[in-house]
Amino acid sequence: MAEFRGVDFYGIEALLSEEEKLARDSVRQYVEDNVIPIVDDFYERGEFPMDLVRPLGELGVFGANLPTEYGCAGMNNVAYGLVTQELERGDSGIRSFVSVQGALVMYPIFTFGSEEHRQTWLPKLATGEKIGCFGLTEPDHGSDPGGMVTRARKTSDGYVLNGAKAWITSGSVADVAVVWAKDDDGRVRGFLVEKGTPGFSAPEIHKKHSLRASVTSELFFDDCHIPDANLLPGSGGLKSPLMCLNQARYGIAWGGIGAAMACYDTSLRYALGRTQFGRPIASFQLQQAKFAEMLTEITKMQLLALQLGRLKDDGKVTPAQISMAKRNNVDWALKIARMARTILGANGIASEYPVMRHMNNLESVYTYEGTHDIHTLILGEAATGISSFK
Ligand code: TGC
Ligand code: FAD
């Protein structure tokens, strides 16, 4: 099969710097050689490919937009976005692992941690020697994390955590969990909970139809004692975890482009090669309408993500702007995956092609990091000035 060259209908390539293209191309090649050939088997078995973690660390994708002084790649946000795009062209589960490690574990340690936290954790998380997870969602509090019931009770030398978190990516394989809990004053604080801490367990959730090449877990805290030193001192209020979500949602907005490109590319090659009624199915107007729609929407997704990245690099991006890109790009990635699946006919459900795997994965991506509905309401508030949550 010919090499994947990306989708660039609007000459967006010319808007990228050499460094940005280099970051994208090196990850694209890595994914082509090392992720795509194996990921479907892992997906079928319901396993995360752990052997990819250290090589991904060597590639510099973990916390890639954090500073080099902590062992990170120090990329700008556009380059980082292009990295997540290429990872998700492979599989949303691989991109999820990288998003959690960088945006949801390294970012809060960098932003709310002490200098000792940064020195201890960031270099090891950057190489993949250590793995992290992020516990915000609870069994009874998903879209409404402010209602969380996990508590951190102060003791003479630390805190005692009690509660549970649900649907936590990488939970069972993590060396450290960034856990959000309310203190005695009802204020949300972030804690580093290390694997093996008495009272802490992280059983894996099995039997998923989506993100099968990703570990998803519950986290339980049963009188789990956390030393004072493991409080993230700069954290305070629900705003702290929501700031982390901005970082992850940003990467997801780009990731959606990667999954959409994979589905577009697969279905176009298929339609050009598949003959019915004596002609390639790509020649039929009904199928051409699908390609016109896919190409247009991928181009819009790219423009949205690129300008979002430029705003982020200029320090001007707002959470609502990130919501718009996450909402739009994941929604369209899912629609494009469904369209691509129809073009492949019966082969669309076969694991020989990546389309249905992407489609199933995107159902999770549509829900996590703020559901499509929640981002609709965030944008509704940005437009009207009226919050529907209060
Ligand atoms: P609200 O009163 O609006 O806000 C509380 C405080 O936070 C501030 N704020 C933000 N700050 C930074 N970034 C944002 N995006 C922010 N959104 C709000 C806000 O200004 C306020 O600050 P202050 O100083 O006044 O205290 O909070 P609310 O309780 O009304 O909730 C608002 C809502 C619904 C938008 C929010 O809670 C929300 O986003 N819900 C969705 C939850 C969610 O996205 N969870 C994701 C869990 S992690 C995950 O899914 C990982 S997937 C992993 C993978 O990639 O594999
Ligand atoms: P609910 O909040 O119960 O929502 C159910 C439905 O109600 C949705 O359609 C929603 O849009 C709708 N709804 C809710 N509130 C409103 C409203 N005000 N108005 C209109 N409709 C509304 N969380 C983490 O903390 N860390 C992780 O690493 C993580 N990884 C995940 C991995 C996977 C594979 C999945 C599926 C989820 C993960 N999550 C993680 C959890 C994810 O963030 C939540 O699933 C998500 O925030 C939605 O919460 P919920 O599932 O409880 O749905």
Short mmCIF file of C-alpha atoms and ligand atoms in Angstrom, two decimals:
data_model
loop_
_atom_site.label_atom_id
_atom_site.label_comp_id
_atom_site.label_asym_id
_atom_site.label_seq_id
_atom_site.Cartn_x
_atom_site.Cartn_y
_atom_site.Cartn_z
CA MET A 1 0.00 0.00 0.00
CA ALA A 2 1.30 3.48 -0.88
CA GLU A 3 2.70 5.62 1.91
CA PHE A 4 0.24 7.85 3.83
CA ARG A 5 0.84 11.48 2.85
CA GLY A 6 -1.78 13.23 4.96
CA VAL A 7 -4.65 15.37 3.78
CA ASP A 8 -3.86 18.95 2.74
CA PHE A 9 -6.51 20.47 0.48
CA TYR A 10 -5.88 24.07 1.59
CA GLY A 11 -2.08 24.20 1.51
CA ILE A 12 -1.87 24.15 5.30
CA GLU A 13 1.62 22.67 4.98
CA ALA A 14 2.86 26.15 4.05
CA LEU A 15 1.60 27.49 7.40
CA LEU A 16 3.82 25.12 9.40
CA SER A 17 7.43 25.74 10.46
CA GLU A 18 10.22 23.27 9.71
CA GLU A 19 10.28 22.24 13.39
CA GLU A 20 6.54 21.58 13.38
CA LYS A 21 6.78 19.47 10.22
CA LEU A 22 9.75 17.56 11.63
CA ALA A 23 7.87 16.72 14.85
CA ARG A 24 4.86 15.53 12.84
CA ASP A 25 6.89 13.53 10.33
CA SER A 26 9.00 11.72 12.91
CA VAL A 27 5.89 10.62 14.85
CA ARG A 28 4.09 9.77 11.60
CA GLN A 29 6.94 7.45 10.63
CA TYR A 30 7.08 5.91 14.09
CA VAL A 31 3.33 5.24 14.05
CA GLU A 32 3.49 3.83 10.52
CA ASP A 33 6.32 1.43 11.44
CA ASN A 34 5.53 0.52 15.04
CA VAL A 35 1.91 1.24 15.94
CA ILE A 36 -0.25 0.50 12.91
CA PRO A 37 1.22 -2.99 12.30
CA ILE A 38 0.45 -4.19 15.84
CA VAL A 39 -2.36 -2.13 17.29
CA ASP A 40 -5.26 -4.09 15.89
CA ASP A 41 -4.11 -7.32 17.60
CA PHE A 42 -3.85 -5.48 20.92
CA TYR A 43 -7.27 -3.94 20.35
CA GLU A 44 -8.77 -7.37 19.70
CA ARG A 45 -7.16 -8.81 22.83
CA GLY A 46 -8.19 -5.78 24.87
CA GLU A 47 -4.62 -4.94 25.88
CA PHE A 48 -2.47 -1.82 25.85
CA PRO A 49 0.89 -2.32 24.04
CA MET A 50 3.19 -1.63 27.01
CA ASP A 51 6.32 -2.22 24.90
CA LEU A 52 5.62 1.06 23.10
CA VAL A 53 5.98 3.17 26.24
CA ARG A 54 9.78 3.52 26.41
CA PRO A 55 10.21 4.07 22.63
CA LEU A 56 7.48 6.74 22.77
CA GLY A 57 9.47 8.34 25.59
CA GLU A 58 12.60 8.29 23.41
CA LEU A 59 10.58 9.94 20.66
CA GLY A 60 9.84 12.78 23.09
CA VAL A 61 6.03 12.68 22.96
CA PHE A 62 5.34 12.68 26.74
CA GLY A 63 4.74 16.23 27.95
CA ALA A 64 6.22 17.35 24.63
CA ASN A 65 5.15 20.98 25.13
CA LEU A 66 6.76 21.22 28.60
CA PRO A 67 10.25 22.68 29.12
CA THR A 68 13.48 20.87 28.27
CA GLU A 69 14.94 21.53 31.75
CA TYR A 70 12.71 18.69 33.02
CA GLY A 71 13.65 16.31 30.22
CA CYS A 72 10.72 17.26 27.98
CA ALA A 73 10.90 18.15 24.28
CA GLY A 74 9.95 21.83 24.73
CA MET A 75 7.88 21.87 21.51
CA ASN A 76 5.44 24.64 20.74
CA ASN A 77 1.75 23.77 20.96
CA VAL A 78 1.24 23.42 17.20
CA ALA A 79 4.04 20.83 16.99
CA TYR A 80 2.57 19.06 20.03
CA GLY A 81 -0.87 19.06 18.38
CA LEU A 82 0.57 17.55 15.20
CA VAL A 83 2.14 14.84 17.38
CA THR A 84 -1.22 13.92 18.91
CA GLN A 85 -2.79 13.97 15.43
CA GLU A 86 -0.28 11.38 14.21
CA LEU A 87 -0.64 9.22 17.32
CA GLU A 88 -4.42 9.11 16.94
CA ARG A 89 -4.05 8.19 13.25
CA GLY A 90 -2.65 5.00 14.77
CA ASP A 91 -5.18 4.51 17.55
CA SER A 92 -7.08 6.71 20.02
CA GLY A 93 -5.85 4.45 22.84
CA ILE A 94 -2.21 5.31 22.13
CA ARG A 95 -3.04 9.02 21.93
CA SER A 96 -5.03 8.70 25.17
CA PHE A 97 -2.04 7.22 26.98
CA VAL A 98 0.13 10.10 25.77
CA SER A 99 -2.52 12.74 26.59
CA VAL A 100 -2.92 11.44 30.12
CA GLN A 101 0.81 11.14 30.74
CA GLY A 102 1.57 14.65 29.46
CA ALA A 103 -1.51 16.84 29.80
CA LEU A 104 -3.08 15.27 32.88
CA VAL A 105 -0.10 14.08 34.93
CA MET A 106 3.02 16.01 33.90
CA TYR A 107 1.17 19.31 33.39
CA PRO A 108 -0.35 19.39 36.94
CA ILE A 109 2.97 18.34 38.47
CA PHE A 110 4.67 21.12 36.49
CA THR A 111 1.97 23.70 37.25
CA PHE A 112 0.84 22.90 40.81
CA GLY A 113 3.75 20.81 42.14
CA SER A 114 6.78 21.89 44.20
CA GLU A 115 10.22 22.09 42.59
CA GLU A 116 10.97 18.78 44.30
CA HIS A 117 7.90 17.20 42.66
CA ARG A 118 9.02 18.46 39.27
CA GLN A 119 12.58 17.20 39.68
CA THR A 120 11.44 13.84 41.04
CA TRP A 121 8.71 13.02 38.56
CA LEU A 122 8.94 14.93 35.30
CA PRO A 123 12.18 13.46 33.86
CA LYS A 124 11.01 9.91 34.59
CA LEU A 125 7.53 10.52 33.20
CA ALA A 126 9.11 12.09 30.09
CA THR A 127 11.10 8.93 29.32
CA GLY A 128 8.23 6.59 30.18
CA GLU A 129 10.24 5.06 33.05
CA LYS A 130 7.25 6.06 35.19
CA ILE A 131 3.59 6.04 34.15
CA GLY A 132 0.86 8.31 35.50
CA CYS A 133 -2.94 8.53 35.62
CA PHE A 134 -5.46 11.27 36.48
CA GLY A 135 -8.39 10.62 38.80
CA LEU A 136 -11.17 13.20 38.58
CA THR A 137 -14.32 11.31 37.47
CA GLU A 138 -16.23 9.38 40.14
CA PRO A 139 -18.92 6.73 39.78
CA ASP A 140 -21.63 9.31 40.59
CA HIS A 141 -19.90 12.48 39.33
CA GLY A 142 -18.74 12.62 35.71
CA SER A 143 -19.86 15.78 33.93
CA ASP A 144 -20.25 17.40 37.33
CA PRO A 145 -16.83 16.90 38.95
CA GLY A 146 -17.55 19.70 41.43
CA GLY A 147 -19.91 17.26 43.20
CA MET A 148 -17.08 14.81 43.96
CA VAL A 149 -17.34 12.92 47.24
CA THR A 150 -13.73 11.72 47.57
CA ARG A 151 -12.38 13.29 50.75
CA ALA A 152 -8.89 14.14 52.01
CA ARG A 153 -9.07 14.44 55.81
CA LYS A 154 -6.13 16.29 57.39
CA THR A 155 -4.07 14.44 59.98
CA SER A 156 -1.00 15.54 61.94
CA ASP A 157 1.42 14.49 59.19
CA GLY A 158 -0.65 14.31 56.01
CA TYR A 159 -4.07 13.38 54.69
CA VAL A 160 -6.32 10.31 54.73
CA LEU A 161 -8.06 9.71 51.42
CA ASN A 162 -11.42 7.93 51.15
CA GLY A 163 -13.48 7.52 48.01
CA ALA A 164 -13.45 6.11 44.51
CA LYS A 165 -12.67 7.25 40.97
CA ALA A 166 -14.08 5.63 37.83
CA TRP A 167 -13.04 5.26 34.19
CA ILE A 168 -9.41 6.17 34.76
CA THR A 169 -7.08 5.75 31.77
CA SER A 170 -3.83 3.90 32.64
CA GLY A 171 -5.02 3.50 36.27
CA SER A 172 -3.85 -0.10 36.79
CA VAL A 173 -0.43 0.44 35.18
CA ALA A 174 0.34 3.82 36.75
CA ASP A 175 3.20 4.39 39.18
CA VAL A 176 1.59 7.63 40.30
CA ALA A 177 -2.00 8.87 40.29
CA VAL A 178 -2.87 12.57 40.31
CA VAL A 179 -6.01 12.39 42.46
CA TRP A 180 -8.49 15.19 43.06
CA ALA A 181 -10.28 15.24 46.43
CA LYS A 182 -12.00 17.76 48.70
CA ASP A 183 -10.20 18.78 51.88
CA ASP A 184 -11.82 19.53 55.26
CA ASP A 185 -12.90 22.95 53.94
CA GLY A 186 -14.56 21.39 50.90
CA ARG A 187 -11.81 22.75 48.62
CA VAL A 188 -10.61 20.58 45.72
CA ARG A 189 -6.89 19.73 46.03
CA GLY A 190 -4.56 17.55 43.97
CA PHE A 191 -2.58 14.69 45.54
CA LEU A 192 0.13 12.38 44.23
CA VAL A 193 -0.82 8.84 45.21
CA GLU A 194 1.95 6.34 44.56
CA LYS A 195 1.40 2.76 43.51
CA GLY A 196 1.57 0.42 46.50
CA THR A 197 0.32 2.99 49.02
CA PRO A 198 -1.68 1.01 51.62
CA GLY A 199 -5.42 1.50 51.09
CA PHE A 200 -5.02 2.31 47.39
CA SER A 201 -6.11 -0.16 44.68
CA ALA A 202 -6.66 0.21 40.93
CA PRO A 203 -8.53 -2.71 39.35
CA GLU A 204 -8.87 -2.71 35.57
CA ILE A 205 -12.27 -2.38 33.85
CA HIS A 206 -12.65 -5.13 31.23
CA LYS A 207 -15.30 -5.92 28.59
CA LYS A 208 -15.18 -2.56 26.77
CA HIS A 209 -16.34 -2.10 23.16
CA SER A 210 -14.21 1.03 22.75
CA LEU A 211 -10.60 2.06 23.48
CA ARG A 212 -9.71 -1.60 23.80
CA ALA A 213 -5.99 -0.92 23.29
CA SER A 214 -6.01 1.21 26.44
CA VAL A 215 -6.09 0.40 30.15
CA THR A 216 -9.17 1.82 31.91
CA SER A 217 -9.53 1.37 35.67
CA GLU A 218 -11.27 2.21 38.87
CA LEU A 219 -9.31 3.77 41.74
CA PHE A 220 -10.27 2.99 45.35
CA PHE A 221 -9.04 4.82 48.43
CA ASP A 222 -9.78 3.14 51.72
CA ASP A 223 -8.23 5.10 54.60
CA CYS A 224 -5.27 5.72 52.32
CA HIS A 225 -2.62 7.80 54.10
CA ILE A 226 -0.87 10.40 51.98
CA PRO A 227 2.11 12.32 53.40
CA ASP A 228 1.98 16.13 53.39
CA ALA A 229 4.77 16.06 50.82
CA ASN A 230 2.39 14.50 48.26
CA LEU A 231 -0.06 17.41 48.22
CA LEU A 232 0.31 19.49 45.04
CA PRO A 233 0.79 22.79 46.90
CA GLY A 234 -0.31 25.07 44.07
CA SER A 235 -3.64 23.30 43.54
CA GLY A 236 -6.82 24.81 44.95
CA GLY A 237 -10.39 24.70 43.75
CA LEU A 238 -12.11 22.96 40.84
CA LYS A 239 -10.27 25.36 38.54
CA SER A 240 -7.06 23.32 39.03
CA PRO A 241 -8.25 20.05 37.45
CA LEU A 242 -10.21 22.02 34.83
CA MET A 243 -6.96 23.74 33.81
CA CYS A 244 -5.49 20.27 33.17
CA LEU A 245 -8.51 19.37 31.05
CA ASN A 246 -7.80 22.36 28.78
CA GLN A 247 -4.40 20.84 27.96
CA ALA A 248 -5.84 17.40 27.21
CA ARG A 249 -8.84 18.70 25.25
CA TYR A 250 -6.43 20.71 23.10
CA GLY A 251 -4.52 17.53 22.14
CA ILE A 252 -7.78 15.66 21.50
CA ALA A 253 -8.91 18.37 19.06
CA TRP A 254 -5.84 17.55 16.95
CA GLY A 255 -6.14 13.82 17.59
CA GLY A 256 -9.59 13.78 15.99
CA ILE A 257 -7.99 14.96 12.74
CA GLY A 258 -5.64 11.96 12.80
CA ALA A 259 -8.45 9.42 13.25
CA ALA A 260 -10.51 11.18 10.54
CA MET A 261 -7.56 11.19 8.12
CA ALA A 262 -7.00 7.47 8.67
CA CYS A 263 -10.67 6.75 7.85
CA TYR A 264 -10.73 9.09 4.84
CA ASP A 265 -7.50 7.66 3.44
CA THR A 266 -8.62 4.05 3.92
CA SER A 267 -12.04 4.57 2.36
CA LEU A 268 -10.65 6.55 -0.60
CA ARG A 269 -8.12 3.86 -1.47
CA TYR A 270 -10.84 1.25 -1.10
CA ALA A 271 -13.35 3.13 -3.28
CA LEU A 272 -10.78 3.59 -6.04
CA GLY A 273 -9.96 -0.13 -6.03
CA ARG A 274 -13.40 -1.66 -5.51
CA THR A 275 -15.50 -2.24 -8.62
CA GLN A 276 -19.28 -2.71 -8.76
CA PHE A 277 -21.49 -2.52 -11.85
CA GLY A 278 -18.26 -2.52 -13.87
CA ARG A 279 -16.98 0.76 -12.42
CA PRO A 280 -14.98 1.82 -9.35
CA ILE A 281 -17.37 2.71 -6.55
CA ALA A 282 -15.44 6.02 -6.28
CA SER A 283 -17.10 7.00 -9.58
CA PHE A 284 -20.63 6.92 -8.14
CA GLN A 285 -22.01 10.31 -7.18
CA LEU A 286 -23.40 9.10 -3.84
CA GLN A 287 -19.93 7.98 -2.76
CA GLN A 288 -18.33 11.15 -4.15
CA ALA A 289 -20.69 13.21 -2.00
CA LYS A 290 -19.24 11.42 1.05
CA PHE A 291 -15.68 12.20 -0.02
CA ALA A 292 -16.59 15.85 -0.64
CA GLU A 293 -18.06 16.06 2.86
CA MET A 294 -15.12 14.27 4.51
CA LEU A 295 -12.53 16.39 2.72
CA THR A 296 -14.32 19.63 3.58
CA GLU A 297 -14.74 18.75 7.23
CA ILE A 298 -11.14 17.52 7.65
CA THR A 299 -9.95 20.81 6.14
CA LYS A 300 -12.15 22.79 8.56
CA MET A 301 -10.89 20.69 11.46
CA GLN A 302 -7.29 21.43 10.46
CA LEU A 303 -7.90 25.18 10.25
CA LEU A 304 -9.67 25.21 13.61
CA ALA A 305 -6.88 23.26 15.31
CA LEU A 306 -4.08 25.27 13.75
CA GLN A 307 -5.48 28.66 14.74
CA LEU A 308 -6.25 27.25 18.21
CA GLY A 309 -2.59 26.20 18.47
CA ARG A 310 -1.38 29.61 17.36
CA LEU A 311 -3.61 31.26 19.99
CA LYS A 312 -2.28 28.85 22.62
CA ASP A 313 1.31 29.56 21.64
CA ASP A 314 0.55 33.29 21.95
CA GLY A 315 -0.95 32.72 25.43
CA LYS A 316 -4.34 33.98 24.23
CA VAL A 317 -6.45 30.84 24.06
CA THR A 318 -9.68 30.59 26.11
CA PRO A 319 -11.24 27.40 27.51
CA ALA A 320 -14.34 27.98 25.33
CA GLN A 321 -12.17 28.12 22.19
CA ILE A 322 -10.67 24.77 23.19
CA SER A 323 -14.19 23.41 23.77
CA MET A 324 -15.21 24.44 20.26
CA ALA A 325 -12.33 22.53 18.67
CA LYS A 326 -12.71 19.43 20.86
CA ARG A 327 -16.45 19.34 20.24
CA ASN A 328 -16.32 19.95 16.51
CA ASN A 329 -13.31 17.81 15.67
CA VAL A 330 -14.36 14.73 17.62
CA ASP A 331 -17.93 14.99 16.38
CA TRP A 332 -16.74 15.16 12.77
CA ALA A 333 -14.12 12.48 13.25
CA LEU A 334 -16.88 10.15 14.43
CA LYS A 335 -19.18 11.12 11.54
CA ILE A 336 -16.32 10.61 9.07
CA ALA A 337 -15.53 7.19 10.57
CA ARG A 338 -19.18 6.19 10.12
CA MET A 339 -19.23 7.46 6.52
CA ALA A 340 -15.98 5.67 5.74
CA ARG A 341 -17.39 2.46 7.18
CA THR A 342 -20.34 2.57 4.80
CA ILE A 343 -18.01 3.03 1.82
CA LEU A 344 -16.21 -0.19 2.72
CA GLY A 345 -19.46 -2.16 2.71
CA ALA A 346 -19.13 -5.44 4.58
CA ASN A 347 -15.36 -4.95 4.73
CA GLY A 348 -16.10 -1.92 6.87
CA ILE A 349 -16.70 -4.17 9.86
CA ALA A 350 -13.56 -6.27 9.26
CA SER A 351 -10.54 -5.71 11.48
CA GLU A 352 -8.36 -5.90 8.36
CA TYR A 353 -9.29 -2.21 7.99
CA PRO A 354 -8.87 0.33 10.81
CA VAL A 355 -12.15 2.15 10.25
CA MET A 356 -14.46 0.45 12.71
CA ARG A 357 -11.74 0.41 15.38
CA HIS A 358 -11.45 4.20 14.99
CA MET A 359 -15.24 4.53 15.00
CA ASN A 360 -15.60 2.55 18.22
CA ASN A 361 -12.73 4.42 19.86
CA LEU A 362 -14.22 7.78 18.95
CA GLU A 363 -17.38 6.94 20.89
CA SER A 364 -15.23 7.21 24.05
CA VAL A 365 -13.44 10.32 22.84
CA TYR A 366 -16.86 11.92 22.19
CA THR A 367 -17.71 11.28 25.87
CA TYR A 368 -14.48 11.80 27.79
CA GLU A 369 -12.78 15.11 28.50
CA GLY A 370 -16.23 16.71 28.63
CA THR A 371 -19.05 15.13 26.66
CA HIS A 372 -20.19 16.66 23.39
CA ASP A 373 -23.21 18.03 25.28
CA ILE A 374 -21.07 19.64 27.98
CA HIS A 375 -18.97 21.43 25.34
CA THR A 376 -22.20 22.54 23.64
CA LEU A 377 -23.28 24.14 26.92
CA ILE A 378 -19.84 25.73 27.48
CA LEU A 379 -20.15 27.30 24.01
CA GLY A 380 -23.76 28.24 24.71
CA GLU A 381 -22.55 30.15 27.74
CA ALA A 382 -19.74 31.79 25.74
CA ALA A 383 -22.31 32.95 23.17
CA THR A 384 -25.08 34.12 25.51
CA GLY A 385 -23.30 34.91 28.75
CA ILE A 386 -25.79 32.67 30.58
CA SER A 387 -24.59 29.47 32.29
CA SER A 388 -26.97 26.53 31.97
CA PHE A 389 -25.21 24.78 34.90
CA LYS A 390 -26.22 27.19 37.66
P1 TGC B 1 -17.58 26.37 37.26
O1 TGC B 1 -18.20 27.06 38.45
O2 TGC B 1 -17.99 26.78 35.91
O3 TGC B 1 -16.00 26.49 37.36
C1 TGC B 1 -15.28 26.34 38.56
C2 TGC B 1 -14.03 27.19 38.44
O4 TGC B 1 -13.23 26.71 37.37
C3 TGC B 1 -13.10 27.73 36.35
N1 TGC B 1 -13.17 27.03 35.06
C4 TGC B 1 -12.10 26.76 34.34
N2 TGC B 1 -10.81 27.07 34.52
C5 TGC B 1 -9.93 26.65 33.61
N3 TGC B 1 -10.30 25.92 32.53
C6 TGC B 1 -11.59 25.56 32.32
N4 TGC B 1 -11.92 24.82 31.25
C7 TGC B 1 -12.55 25.99 33.24
N5 TGC B 1 -13.89 25.83 33.35
C8 TGC B 1 -14.27 26.48 34.48
C9 TGC B 1 -14.23 28.71 36.60
O5 TGC B 1 -13.90 29.97 36.11
C10 TGC B 1 -14.31 28.66 38.12
O6 TGC B 1 -13.23 29.41 38.60
P2 TGC B 1 -13.34 30.19 40.00
O7 TGC B 1 -12.04 30.93 40.10
O8 TGC B 1 -14.55 31.08 39.87
O9 TGC B 1 -13.52 29.16 41.07
O10 TGC B 1 -17.79 24.80 37.48
P3 TGC B 1 -19.08 23.91 37.33
O11 TGC B 1 -19.11 23.02 38.54
O12 TGC B 1 -20.28 24.73 37.03
O13 TGC B 1 -18.72 22.97 36.07
C11 TGC B 1 -18.49 23.50 34.83
C12 TGC B 1 -18.28 22.37 33.78
C13 TGC B 1 -19.50 21.51 33.64
C14 TGC B 1 -18.01 23.07 32.47
C15 TGC B 1 -17.06 21.51 34.15
O14 TGC B 1 -17.16 20.96 35.37
C16 TGC B 1 -16.72 20.47 33.11
O15 TGC B 1 -15.91 20.75 32.24
N6 TGC B 1 -17.28 19.19 33.17
C17 TGC B 1 -16.82 18.10 32.33
C18 TGC B 1 -15.93 17.17 33.15
C19 TGC B 1 -14.82 16.57 32.34
O16 TGC B 1 -14.45 17.03 31.26
N7 TGC B 1 -14.19 15.56 32.88
C20 TGC B 1 -13.05 14.96 32.25
C21 TGC B 1 -12.36 13.99 33.19
S1 TGC B 1 -10.72 13.56 32.69
C22 TGC B 1 -10.94 12.64 31.32
O17 TGC B 1 -11.98 12.45 30.79
C23 TGC B 1 -9.71 12.04 30.77
S2 TGC B 1 -9.92 11.15 29.33
C24 TGC B 1 -8.37 10.62 29.24
C25 TGC B 1 -7.87 10.28 27.93
O18 TGC B 1 -7.52 11.17 27.10
O19 TGC B 1 -7.74 9.05 27.77
P1 FAD B 2 -22.65 11.68 32.85
O1 FAD B 2 -22.03 12.93 33.38
O2 FAD B 2 -23.48 10.87 33.76
O3 FAD B 2 -23.49 12.04 31.54
C1 FAD B 2 -24.44 11.15 30.97
C2 FAD B 2 -25.18 11.90 29.85
O4 FAD B 2 -25.85 13.05 30.44
C3 FAD B 2 -24.24 12.44 28.79
O5 FAD B 2 -24.86 12.36 27.53
C4 FAD B 2 -24.08 13.91 29.18
O6 FAD B 2 -23.75 14.74 28.07
C5 FAD B 2 -25.45 14.22 29.74
N1 FAD B 2 -25.42 15.37 30.66
C6 FAD B 2 -24.78 15.47 31.86
N2 FAD B 2 -24.95 16.69 32.38
C7 FAD B 2 -25.73 17.36 31.52
C8 FAD B 2 -26.26 18.71 31.47
N3 FAD B 2 -26.00 19.59 32.45
N4 FAD B 2 -27.02 19.06 30.41
C9 FAD B 2 -27.27 18.20 29.39
N5 FAD B 2 -26.81 16.91 29.38
C10 FAD B 2 -26.04 16.54 30.41
N6 FAD B 2 -12.07 10.47 33.74
C11 FAD B 2 -10.96 10.80 34.48
O7 FAD B 2 -11.07 11.50 35.47
N7 FAD B 2 -9.73 10.34 34.13
C12 FAD B 2 -9.53 9.54 33.05
O8 FAD B 2 -8.39 9.17 32.75
C13 FAD B 2 -10.67 9.17 32.26
N8 FAD B 2 -10.52 8.32 31.22
C14 FAD B 2 -11.63 7.84 30.58
C15 FAD B 2 -11.49 6.85 29.60
C16 FAD B 2 -12.60 6.33 28.97
C17 FAD B 2 -12.46 5.22 27.99
C18 FAD B 2 -13.90 6.85 29.26
C19 FAD B 2 -15.09 6.33 28.54
C20 FAD B 2 -14.04 7.82 30.20
C21 FAD B 2 -12.91 8.33 30.89
N9 FAD B 2 -13.04 9.27 31.92
C22 FAD B 2 -11.94 9.65 32.66
C23 FAD B 2 -14.36 9.69 32.37
C24 FAD B 2 -15.02 10.76 31.48
O9 FAD B 2 -14.43 12.00 31.65
C25 FAD B 2 -16.50 10.79 31.83
O10 FAD B 2 -17.06 9.61 31.32
C26 FAD B 2 -17.22 12.01 31.25
O11 FAD B 2 -16.78 13.20 31.86
C27 FAD B 2 -18.75 11.90 31.37
O12 FAD B 2 -19.12 11.53 32.65
P2 FAD B 2 -20.16 10.28 32.86
O13 FAD B 2 -19.65 9.14 32.07
O14 FAD B 2 -20.32 10.11 34.32
O15 FAD B 2 -21.51 10.74 32.19
#
